[in-house]
Short mmCIF file of C-alpha atoms and ligand atoms in Angstrom, two decimals:
data_model
loop_
_atom_site.label_atom_id
_atom_site.label_comp_id
_atom_site.label_asym_id
_atom_site.label_seq_id
_atom_site.Cartn_x
_atom_site.Cartn_y
_atom_site.Cartn_z
CA UNK A 676 -0.13 0.01 0.06
CA UNK A 677 1.34 3.43 -0.94
CA UNK A 678 2.07 5.95 1.85
CA UNK A 679 -0.13 8.72 0.33
CA UNK A 680 -3.14 6.96 -0.88
CA UNK A 681 -5.34 3.89 -0.46
CA UNK A 682 -4.37 2.61 -3.74
CA UNK A 683 -2.31 -0.64 -3.33
CA UNK A 684 1.18 -0.39 -5.04
CA UNK A 685 2.75 -3.04 -7.16
CA UNK A 686 6.15 -3.96 -6.28
CA UNK A 687 8.77 -3.38 -9.28
CA UNK A 688 9.25 -6.63 -11.33
CA UNK A 689 6.42 -8.56 -9.62
CA UNK A 690 4.09 -8.80 -12.76
CA UNK A 691 6.89 -9.78 -14.91
CA UNK A 692 8.00 -12.50 -12.51
CA UNK A 693 4.50 -13.65 -11.69
CA UNK A 694 3.45 -14.08 -15.39
CA UNK A 695 6.49 -16.44 -15.92
CA UNK A 696 5.30 -18.89 -13.06
CA UNK A 697 3.05 -21.72 -14.19
CA UNK A 698 0.74 -20.92 -11.13
CA UNK A 699 -0.30 -17.59 -12.65
CA UNK A 700 0.71 -17.75 -16.28
CA UNK A 701 -2.87 -18.14 -17.68
CA UNK A 702 -4.31 -15.04 -15.76
CA UNK A 703 -5.36 -11.86 -17.66
CA UNK A 704 -3.22 -8.84 -17.24
CA UNK A 705 -5.89 -7.18 -14.82
CA UNK A 706 -6.02 -10.42 -12.82
CA UNK A 707 -2.24 -10.59 -12.60
CA UNK A 708 -2.15 -6.95 -11.41
CA UNK A 709 -4.30 -7.95 -8.49
CA UNK A 710 -1.98 -10.70 -7.42
CA UNK A 711 1.09 -8.43 -8.11
CA UNK A 712 -0.27 -5.93 -5.56
CA UNK A 713 -0.22 -8.55 -2.80
CA UNK A 714 3.36 -10.12 -3.30
CA UNK A 715 6.51 -9.23 -1.29
CA UNK A 716 10.02 -9.73 -2.53
CA UNK A 717 12.71 -10.83 -0.23
CA UNK A 718 16.62 -11.54 -0.55
CA UNK A 719 18.21 -14.30 1.31
CA UNK A 720 22.05 -15.32 1.91
CA UNK A 721 22.87 -19.11 1.53
CA UNK A 722 22.18 -21.19 4.50
CA UNK A 723 19.26 -19.45 5.84
CA UNK A 724 16.45 -21.44 7.12
CA UNK A 725 13.06 -19.96 5.85
CA UNK A 726 11.01 -21.96 7.90
CA UNK A 727 11.06 -25.13 10.02
CA UNK A 728 9.24 -28.47 9.79
CA UNK A 729 6.13 -28.58 12.18
CA UNK A 730 5.55 -24.82 12.42
CA UNK A 731 2.44 -23.40 11.18
CA UNK A 732 2.56 -22.07 7.60
CA UNK A 733 1.34 -18.63 6.90
CA UNK A 734 3.09 -17.83 3.40
CA UNK A 735 3.67 -19.48 0.06
CA UNK A 736 7.22 -18.94 -1.50
CA UNK A 737 7.94 -18.45 -5.03
CA UNK A 738 11.57 -18.79 -6.33
CA UNK A 739 12.75 -16.06 -8.72
CA UNK A 740 16.60 -16.94 -8.46
CA UNK A 741 18.82 -19.26 -6.47
CA UNK A 742 17.96 -22.43 -4.92
CA UNK A 743 16.28 -24.14 -1.77
CA UNK A 744 16.63 -27.54 -0.13
CA UNK A 745 13.45 -28.95 1.30
CA UNK A 746 14.50 -31.25 4.25
CA UNK A 747 12.76 -33.68 6.47
CA UNK A 748 14.64 -34.06 9.75
CA UNK A 749 14.36 -37.26 11.79
CA UNK A 750 14.11 -37.34 15.57
CA UNK A 751 17.84 -37.78 16.04
CA UNK A 752 18.66 -34.88 13.58
CA UNK A 753 19.41 -36.86 10.68
CA UNK A 754 18.29 -35.20 7.37
CA UNK A 755 16.61 -36.54 4.29
CA UNK A 756 16.42 -34.14 1.33
CA UNK A 757 12.78 -34.17 -0.26
CA UNK A 758 13.35 -31.88 -2.92
CA UNK A 759 15.89 -29.19 -4.22
CA UNK A 760 14.11 -26.32 -5.92
CA UNK A 761 15.30 -23.74 -8.45
CA UNK A 762 13.93 -20.55 -10.25
CA UNK A 763 10.29 -20.65 -11.13
CA UNK A 764 9.08 -23.23 -8.67
CA UNK A 765 6.95 -22.71 -5.75
CA UNK A 766 7.05 -24.31 -2.28
CA UNK A 767 5.29 -23.95 1.21
CA UNK A 768 1.98 -24.38 -0.42
CA UNK A 769 0.86 -27.68 1.36
CA UNK A 770 0.41 -26.12 4.91
CA UNK A 771 -1.21 -23.02 3.24
CA UNK A 772 -3.61 -25.39 1.56
CA UNK A 773 -4.66 -27.95 4.28
CA UNK A 774 -3.99 -25.63 7.40
CA UNK A 775 -1.79 -28.08 9.01
CA UNK A 776 2.01 -27.73 10.05
CA UNK A 777 4.88 -27.34 7.59
CA UNK A 778 5.72 -30.91 6.27
CA UNK A 779 9.33 -30.00 5.96
CA UNK A 780 12.27 -27.44 6.61
CA UNK A 781 13.42 -25.07 3.93
CA UNK A 782 16.97 -23.77 3.57
CA UNK A 783 18.54 -21.59 1.02
CA UNK A 784 21.61 -23.22 -0.77
CA UNK A 785 22.71 -19.91 -2.46
CA UNK A 786 21.97 -16.31 -2.61
CA UNK A 787 18.30 -16.58 -3.32
CA UNK A 788 15.39 -14.07 -4.21
CA UNK A 789 11.93 -15.15 -3.14
CA UNK A 790 8.54 -13.71 -3.58
CA UNK A 791 5.81 -14.25 -0.79
CA UNK A 792 2.22 -14.54 -0.92
CA UNK A 793 -0.01 -15.08 2.22
CA UNK A 794 -2.29 -17.75 2.88
CA UNK A 795 -5.57 -15.71 2.78
CA UNK A 796 -4.36 -14.01 -0.58
CA UNK A 797 -3.46 -17.54 -2.23
CA UNK A 798 -6.89 -18.97 -0.94
CA UNK A 799 -8.70 -15.81 -2.48
CA UNK A 800 -7.11 -16.16 -5.86
CA UNK A 801 -7.62 -19.75 -6.09
CA UNK A 802 -11.45 -19.14 -5.34
CA UNK A 803 -11.67 -16.28 -7.82
CA UNK A 804 -9.44 -17.44 -10.77
CA UNK A 805 -10.15 -21.03 -11.74
CA UNK A 806 -6.84 -21.06 -13.88
CA UNK A 807 -4.98 -20.54 -10.62
CA UNK A 808 -6.84 -23.39 -9.14
CA UNK A 809 -6.19 -25.71 -12.04
CA UNK A 810 -2.45 -24.79 -12.12
CA UNK A 811 -2.12 -25.63 -8.45
CA UNK A 812 -3.63 -28.97 -8.97
CA UNK A 813 -1.24 -29.56 -11.94
CA UNK A 814 1.61 -28.70 -9.61
CA UNK A 815 0.49 -31.03 -6.93
CA UNK A 816 0.10 -33.78 -9.45
CA UNK A 817 3.59 -33.21 -10.57
CA UNK A 818 4.87 -33.26 -6.96
CA UNK A 819 3.13 -36.81 -6.28
CA UNK A 820 4.59 -38.15 -9.58
CA UNK A 821 8.05 -37.05 -8.79
CA UNK A 822 7.82 -38.30 -5.14
CA UNK A 823 6.70 -41.62 -6.70
CA UNK A 824 9.62 -41.67 -9.05
CA UNK A 825 11.95 -41.01 -6.07
CA UNK A 826 10.48 -43.68 -3.95
CA UNK A 827 11.04 -46.02 -6.76
CA UNK A 828 14.56 -45.20 -7.22
CA UNK A 829 15.24 -45.20 -3.31
CA UNK A 830 13.72 -48.77 -3.07
CA UNK A 831 14.98 -50.36 -6.44
CA UNK A 832 18.27 -48.82 -6.88
CA UNK A 833 21.62 -49.02 -4.96
CA UNK A 834 23.45 -45.75 -3.77
CA UNK A 835 25.14 -45.54 -7.30
CA UNK A 836 21.87 -45.89 -9.16
CA UNK A 837 20.11 -43.42 -6.71
CA UNK A 838 22.90 -40.78 -7.33
CA UNK A 839 22.60 -41.26 -11.00
CA UNK A 840 18.81 -40.70 -10.67
CA UNK A 841 19.20 -37.59 -8.66
CA UNK A 842 21.85 -36.06 -10.86
CA UNK A 843 19.72 -36.84 -13.92
CA UNK A 844 16.41 -35.27 -12.46
CA UNK A 845 18.49 -32.17 -11.26
CA UNK A 846 19.89 -31.84 -14.85
CA UNK A 847 16.42 -32.17 -16.27
CA UNK A 848 14.94 -29.45 -14.06
CA UNK A 849 17.98 -27.11 -13.56
CA UNK A 850 20.47 -28.09 -16.07
CA UNK A 851 22.25 -25.67 -18.61
CA UNK A 852 23.83 -27.17 -21.75
CA UNK A 853 27.57 -26.59 -21.93
CA UNK A 854 30.74 -27.84 -23.58
CA UNK A 855 31.32 -30.49 -21.17
CA UNK A 856 27.55 -31.79 -21.42
CA UNK A 857 24.99 -30.28 -19.02
CA UNK A 858 25.92 -28.18 -15.95
CA UNK A 859 23.81 -28.50 -12.74
CA UNK A 860 23.36 -24.76 -11.67
CA UNK A 861 22.44 -25.74 -8.20
CA UNK A 862 25.43 -25.67 -5.77
CA UNK A 863 25.48 -29.20 -4.12
CA UNK A 864 28.25 -30.72 -1.87
CA UNK A 865 28.54 -34.49 -1.45
CA UNK A 866 27.01 -34.04 1.92
CA UNK A 867 23.99 -32.60 0.24
CA UNK A 868 23.93 -35.52 -2.21
CA UNK A 869 24.13 -38.03 0.65
CA UNK A 870 21.10 -36.40 2.19
CA UNK A 871 19.18 -36.67 -1.20
CA UNK A 872 20.00 -40.50 -1.73
CA UNK A 873 19.76 -41.46 1.87
CA UNK A 874 23.17 -42.85 2.19
CA UNK A 875 26.44 -41.84 4.09
CA UNK A 876 28.96 -39.19 2.53
CA UNK A 877 31.50 -42.03 2.32
CA UNK A 878 29.14 -44.21 0.20
CA UNK A 879 28.35 -41.22 -2.11
CA UNK A 880 32.08 -40.43 -2.33
CA UNK A 881 32.69 -43.97 -3.69
CA UNK A 882 29.59 -43.65 -6.05
CA UNK A 883 30.99 -40.35 -7.22
CA UNK A 884 34.38 -41.91 -8.01
CA UNK A 885 32.69 -44.73 -10.08
CA UNK A 886 30.60 -42.36 -12.17
CA UNK A 887 33.80 -40.04 -12.70
CA UNK A 888 35.96 -43.16 -13.73
CA UNK A 889 33.51 -43.86 -16.35
CA UNK A 890 33.45 -40.27 -17.60
CA UNK A 891 29.86 -39.76 -16.82
CA UNK A 892 30.12 -36.82 -14.48
CA UNK A 893 32.59 -34.24 -13.44
CA UNK A 894 32.81 -31.69 -10.59
CA UNK A 895 34.67 -28.41 -10.79
CA UNK A 896 34.57 -27.45 -7.17
CA UNK A 897 31.21 -25.57 -7.59
CA UNK A 898 29.10 -27.30 -10.34
CA UNK A 899 28.34 -30.90 -11.08
CA UNK A 900 28.47 -31.60 -14.77
CA UNK A 901 26.77 -34.56 -16.52
CA UNK A 902 29.14 -35.42 -19.45
CA UNK A 903 27.14 -38.40 -20.79
CA UNK A 904 23.33 -38.35 -19.58
CA UNK A 905 22.71 -41.39 -21.91
CA UNK A 906 25.46 -43.34 -19.93
CA UNK A 907 23.80 -42.33 -16.76
CA UNK A 908 20.40 -43.65 -18.06
CA UNK A 909 22.12 -46.83 -18.79
CA UNK A 910 23.53 -47.04 -15.18
CA UNK A 911 19.79 -46.72 -13.89
CA UNK A 912 18.59 -49.45 -16.32
CA UNK A 913 21.27 -51.90 -15.50
CA UNK A 914 21.27 -51.64 -11.78
CA UNK A 915 17.44 -51.21 -11.29
CA UNK A 916 15.75 -54.18 -9.74
P1 CMP B 805 4.69 -26.98 3.44
O1 CMP B 805 4.19 -28.16 4.02
O2 CMP B 805 4.00 -25.85 3.69
O3 CMP B 805 6.24 -26.71 3.91
C1 CMP B 805 7.30 -27.66 3.30
C2 CMP B 805 7.19 -27.57 1.79
O4 CMP B 805 8.05 -28.48 1.32
C3 CMP B 805 5.72 -28.14 1.55
O5 CMP B 805 4.78 -27.32 1.83
C4 CMP B 805 6.15 -28.55 0.02
O6 CMP B 805 6.06 -27.10 -0.74
C5 CMP B 805 7.48 -28.93 0.05
N1 CMP B 805 7.61 -30.38 0.00
C6 CMP B 805 7.10 -31.19 1.10
N2 CMP B 805 7.30 -32.51 0.91
C7 CMP B 805 7.84 -32.60 -0.45
C8 CMP B 805 8.06 -33.61 -1.29
N3 CMP B 805 8.01 -34.83 -0.94
N4 CMP B 805 8.69 -33.33 -2.54
C9 CMP B 805 8.66 -32.00 -2.86
N5 CMP B 805 8.44 -30.95 -2.06
C10 CMP B 805 7.90 -31.11 -0.88
#
Protein backbone atom coordinates (compact mmCIF):
# COMPACT_ATOMS: atom_id res chain seq x y z
CA UNK A 1 0.00 0.00 0.00
CA UNK A 2 1.35 3.47 -0.86
CA UNK A 3 2.01 5.84 2.05
CA UNK A 4 0.01 8.61 0.41
CA UNK A 5 -3.12 6.90 -0.86
CA UNK A 6 -5.34 3.88 -0.43
CA UNK A 7 -4.39 2.58 -3.86
CA UNK A 8 -2.29 -0.57 -3.43
CA UNK A 9 1.14 -0.32 -5.09
CA UNK A 10 2.76 -3.06 -7.15
CA UNK A 11 6.38 -3.93 -6.31
CA UNK A 12 8.72 -3.43 -9.31
CA UNK A 13 9.17 -6.60 -11.35
CA UNK A 14 6.26 -8.41 -9.67
CA UNK A 15 4.03 -8.74 -12.74
CA UNK A 16 6.87 -9.88 -15.00
CA UNK A 17 7.95 -12.50 -12.45
CA UNK A 18 4.43 -13.78 -11.76
CA UNK A 19 3.57 -14.04 -15.47
CA UNK A 20 6.48 -16.51 -15.87
CA UNK A 21 5.22 -18.81 -13.07
CA UNK A 22 3.06 -21.76 -14.20
CA UNK A 23 0.72 -20.95 -11.26
CA UNK A 24 -0.24 -17.54 -12.68
CA UNK A 25 0.75 -17.86 -16.34
CA UNK A 26 -2.87 -18.13 -17.57
CA UNK A 27 -4.16 -15.00 -15.81
CA UNK A 28 -5.42 -11.95 -17.72
CA UNK A 29 -3.37 -8.76 -17.26
CA UNK A 30 -5.85 -7.16 -14.77
CA UNK A 31 -6.00 -10.39 -12.75
CA UNK A 32 -2.21 -10.57 -12.68
CA UNK A 33 -2.15 -6.96 -11.47
CA UNK A 34 -4.36 -7.95 -8.50
CA UNK A 35 -1.93 -10.74 -7.52
CA UNK A 36 1.10 -8.49 -8.07
CA UNK A 37 -0.26 -5.98 -5.53
CA UNK A 38 -0.22 -8.63 -2.80
CA UNK A 39 3.28 -10.16 -3.16
CA UNK A 40 6.48 -9.21 -1.33
CA UNK A 41 10.05 -9.70 -2.57
CA UNK A 42 12.80 -10.87 -0.20
CA UNK A 43 16.53 -11.63 -0.64
CA UNK A 44 18.32 -14.31 1.40
CA UNK A 45 21.95 -15.35 1.85
CA UNK A 46 22.93 -19.05 1.50
CA UNK A 47 22.24 -21.28 4.51
CA UNK A 48 19.20 -19.36 5.80
CA UNK A 49 16.36 -21.45 7.23
CA UNK A 50 13.19 -20.01 5.69
CA UNK A 51 10.87 -22.08 7.88
CA UNK A 52 10.94 -25.12 10.13
CA UNK A 53 9.13 -28.43 9.85
CA UNK A 54 6.08 -28.67 12.19
CA UNK A 55 5.63 -24.89 12.46
CA UNK A 56 2.35 -23.35 11.28
CA UNK A 57 2.47 -22.11 7.65
CA UNK A 58 1.38 -18.58 6.78
CA UNK A 59 3.05 -17.87 3.42
CA UNK A 60 3.62 -19.55 0.08
CA UNK A 61 7.11 -19.07 -1.42
CA UNK A 62 7.92 -18.47 -5.11
CA UNK A 63 11.55 -18.71 -6.24
CA UNK A 64 12.86 -16.04 -8.59
CA UNK A 65 16.54 -17.01 -8.42
CA UNK A 66 18.88 -19.16 -6.34
CA UNK A 67 17.94 -22.52 -4.85
CA UNK A 68 16.29 -24.04 -1.80
CA UNK A 69 16.61 -27.45 -0.18
CA UNK A 70 13.47 -28.99 1.34
CA UNK A 71 14.51 -31.28 4.20
CA UNK A 72 12.76 -33.73 6.47
CA UNK A 73 14.56 -33.95 9.82
CA UNK A 74 14.35 -37.15 11.85
CA UNK A 75 14.05 -37.35 15.65
CA UNK A 76 17.83 -37.74 16.09
CA UNK A 77 18.59 -34.88 13.70
CA UNK A 78 19.33 -36.95 10.60
CA UNK A 79 18.32 -35.24 7.36
CA UNK A 80 16.57 -36.49 4.23
CA UNK A 81 16.41 -34.04 1.33
CA UNK A 82 12.92 -34.26 -0.15
CA UNK A 83 13.53 -31.82 -2.94
CA UNK A 84 15.93 -29.22 -4.30
CA UNK A 85 14.09 -26.33 -5.90
CA UNK A 86 15.26 -23.83 -8.48
CA UNK A 87 13.97 -20.64 -10.20
CA UNK A 88 10.30 -20.66 -11.21
CA UNK A 89 9.27 -23.25 -8.63
CA UNK A 90 6.93 -22.71 -5.69
CA UNK A 91 7.02 -24.29 -2.22
CA UNK A 92 5.41 -23.97 1.18
CA UNK A 93 1.99 -24.44 -0.42
CA UNK A 94 0.96 -27.65 1.41
CA UNK A 95 0.42 -26.24 4.90
CA UNK A 96 -1.22 -23.17 3.35
CA UNK A 97 -3.73 -25.38 1.55
CA UNK A 98 -4.58 -27.86 4.32
CA UNK A 99 -4.06 -25.55 7.32
CA UNK A 100 -1.74 -28.07 9.01
CA UNK A 101 1.93 -27.68 10.02
CA UNK A 102 4.88 -27.36 7.63
CA UNK A 103 5.66 -30.84 6.27
CA UNK A 104 9.39 -30.05 5.97
CA UNK A 105 12.13 -27.47 6.65
CA UNK A 106 13.34 -25.15 3.85
CA UNK A 107 16.95 -23.83 3.68
CA UNK A 108 18.57 -21.64 1.00
CA UNK A 109 21.53 -23.22 -0.82
CA UNK A 110 22.70 -20.05 -2.61
CA UNK A 111 21.95 -16.31 -2.65
CA UNK A 112 18.21 -16.52 -3.25
CA UNK A 113 15.38 -14.17 -4.24
CA UNK A 114 11.90 -15.19 -3.18
CA UNK A 115 8.43 -13.69 -3.57
CA UNK A 116 5.89 -14.33 -0.80
CA UNK A 117 2.10 -14.59 -0.95
CA UNK A 118 -0.01 -14.94 2.20
CA UNK A 119 -2.32 -17.89 2.85
CA UNK A 120 -5.43 -15.65 2.76
CA UNK A 121 -4.39 -14.10 -0.57
CA UNK A 122 -3.54 -17.44 -2.19
CA UNK A 123 -6.90 -18.89 -1.13
CA UNK A 124 -8.73 -15.80 -2.38
CA UNK A 125 -7.06 -16.02 -5.82
CA UNK A 126 -7.67 -19.78 -6.08
CA UNK A 127 -11.38 -19.15 -5.39
CA UNK A 128 -11.60 -16.19 -7.75
CA UNK A 129 -9.52 -17.44 -10.67
CA UNK A 130 -10.16 -21.03 -11.90
CA UNK A 131 -6.89 -21.04 -13.91
CA UNK A 132 -4.91 -20.61 -10.64
CA UNK A 133 -6.86 -23.47 -9.08
CA UNK A 134 -6.17 -25.73 -12.07
CA UNK A 135 -2.48 -24.79 -12.17
CA UNK A 136 -2.16 -25.58 -8.45
CA UNK A 137 -3.71 -29.03 -9.03
CA UNK A 138 -1.22 -29.57 -11.85
CA UNK A 139 1.71 -28.62 -9.56
CA UNK A 140 0.48 -30.98 -6.83
CA UNK A 141 0.00 -33.80 -9.36
CA UNK A 142 3.59 -33.32 -10.54
CA UNK A 143 4.79 -33.42 -6.89
CA UNK A 144 3.03 -36.76 -6.35
CA UNK A 145 4.49 -38.17 -9.56
CA UNK A 146 8.04 -37.05 -8.79
CA UNK A 147 7.78 -38.32 -5.20
CA UNK A 148 6.66 -41.71 -6.59
CA UNK A 149 9.62 -41.77 -9.01
CA UNK A 150 12.06 -40.98 -6.16
CA UNK A 151 10.51 -43.62 -3.93
CA UNK A 152 10.96 -46.12 -6.74
CA UNK A 153 14.64 -45.15 -7.12
CA UNK A 154 15.17 -45.29 -3.33
CA UNK A 155 13.64 -48.78 -3.20
CA UNK A 156 14.96 -50.43 -6.36
CA UNK A 157 18.39 -48.83 -6.85
CA UNK A 158 21.64 -49.04 -4.89
CA UNK A 159 23.56 -45.86 -3.89
CA UNK A 160 25.18 -45.57 -7.33
CA UNK A 161 21.81 -45.85 -9.10
CA UNK A 162 20.15 -43.43 -6.67
CA UNK A 163 22.91 -40.89 -7.23
CA UNK A 164 22.57 -41.27 -11.02
CA UNK A 165 18.80 -40.80 -10.66
CA UNK A 166 19.13 -37.59 -8.60
CA UNK A 167 21.78 -36.06 -10.86
CA UNK A 168 19.69 -36.85 -13.94
CA UNK A 169 16.55 -35.30 -12.47
CA UNK A 170 18.47 -32.19 -11.32
CA UNK A 171 19.92 -31.85 -14.82
CA UNK A 172 16.42 -32.20 -16.31
CA UNK A 173 14.97 -29.50 -14.05
CA UNK A 174 17.87 -27.08 -13.55
CA UNK A 175 20.45 -28.08 -16.15
CA UNK A 176 22.25 -25.76 -18.57
CA UNK A 177 23.82 -27.18 -21.75
CA UNK A 178 27.56 -26.46 -21.86
CA UNK A 179 30.68 -27.71 -23.62
CA UNK A 180 31.20 -30.49 -21.07
CA UNK A 181 27.57 -31.71 -21.41
CA UNK A 182 24.97 -30.43 -18.91
CA UNK A 183 25.87 -28.20 -15.96
CA UNK A 184 23.72 -28.52 -12.83
CA UNK A 185 23.42 -24.90 -11.74
CA UNK A 186 22.45 -25.68 -8.12
CA UNK A 187 25.49 -25.74 -5.77
CA UNK A 188 25.50 -29.15 -4.03
CA UNK A 189 28.19 -30.70 -1.84
CA UNK A 190 28.68 -34.46 -1.45
CA UNK A 191 27.01 -34.12 1.97
CA UNK A 192 23.96 -32.56 0.27
CA UNK A 193 23.92 -35.41 -2.25
CA UNK A 194 24.18 -37.95 0.59
CA UNK A 195 21.03 -36.49 2.20
CA UNK A 196 19.28 -36.74 -1.17
CA UNK A 197 20.03 -40.42 -1.73
CA UNK A 198 19.68 -41.50 1.91
CA UNK A 199 23.30 -42.69 2.22
CA UNK A 200 26.52 -41.79 4.05
CA UNK A 201 28.95 -39.25 2.60
CA UNK A 202 31.54 -42.04 2.27
CA UNK A 203 29.29 -44.21 0.09
CA UNK A 204 28.33 -41.20 -2.04
CA UNK A 205 32.03 -40.41 -2.39
CA UNK A 206 32.62 -43.96 -3.70
CA UNK A 207 29.68 -43.71 -6.11
CA UNK A 208 30.96 -40.34 -7.38
CA UNK A 209 34.38 -41.93 -8.03
CA UNK A 210 32.76 -44.74 -10.05
CA UNK A 211 30.74 -42.29 -12.17
CA UNK A 212 33.81 -40.12 -12.71
CA UNK A 213 35.96 -43.09 -13.71
CA UNK A 214 33.39 -43.91 -16.41
CA UNK A 215 33.53 -40.27 -17.64
CA UNK A 216 29.83 -39.82 -16.85
CA UNK A 217 30.11 -36.87 -14.45
CA UNK A 218 32.58 -34.18 -13.43
CA UNK A 219 32.81 -31.69 -10.55
CA UNK A 220 34.79 -28.43 -10.82
CA UNK A 221 34.61 -27.48 -7.14
CA UNK A 222 31.33 -25.56 -7.59
CA UNK A 223 29.14 -27.26 -10.21
CA UNK A 224 28.37 -30.83 -11.19
CA UNK A 225 28.48 -31.69 -14.90
CA UNK A 226 26.75 -34.57 -16.64
CA UNK A 227 29.09 -35.50 -19.46
CA UNK A 228 27.03 -38.41 -20.75
CA UNK A 229 23.32 -38.37 -19.74
CA UNK A 230 22.61 -41.48 -21.84
CA UNK A 231 25.38 -43.37 -20.04
CA UNK A 232 23.76 -42.32 -16.74
CA UNK A 233 20.37 -43.64 -17.96
CA UNK A 234 22.11 -46.90 -18.81
CA UNK A 235 23.44 -47.13 -15.22
CA UNK A 236 19.86 -46.76 -13.94
CA UNK A 237 18.58 -49.39 -16.35
CA UNK A 238 21.33 -51.90 -15.54
CA UNK A 239 21.23 -51.52 -11.77
CA UNK A 240 17.47 -51.22 -11.21
CA UNK A 241 15.78 -54.25 -9.67
P1 LIG B 1 4.71 -27.01 3.41
O1 LIG B 1 4.27 -28.28 4.05
O2 LIG B 1 3.90 -25.81 3.61
O3 LIG B 1 6.21 -26.72 3.86
C1 LIG B 1 7.24 -27.59 3.40
C2 LIG B 1 7.19 -27.61 1.90
O4 LIG B 1 8.10 -28.48 1.29
C3 LIG B 1 5.83 -28.16 1.44
O5 LIG B 1 4.82 -27.25 1.81
C4 LIG B 1 6.09 -28.39 -0.02
O6 LIG B 1 6.09 -27.18 -0.74
C5 LIG B 1 7.53 -28.91 0.07
N1 LIG B 1 7.53 -30.39 0.10
C6 LIG B 1 7.16 -31.15 1.11
N2 LIG B 1 7.29 -32.47 0.81
C7 LIG B 1 7.75 -32.52 -0.42
C8 LIG B 1 8.10 -33.59 -1.29
N3 LIG B 1 8.00 -34.87 -0.93
N4 LIG B 1 8.54 -33.27 -2.52
C9 LIG B 1 8.64 -32.00 -2.88
N5 LIG B 1 8.34 -30.94 -2.11
C10 LIG B 1 7.90 -31.19 -0.89
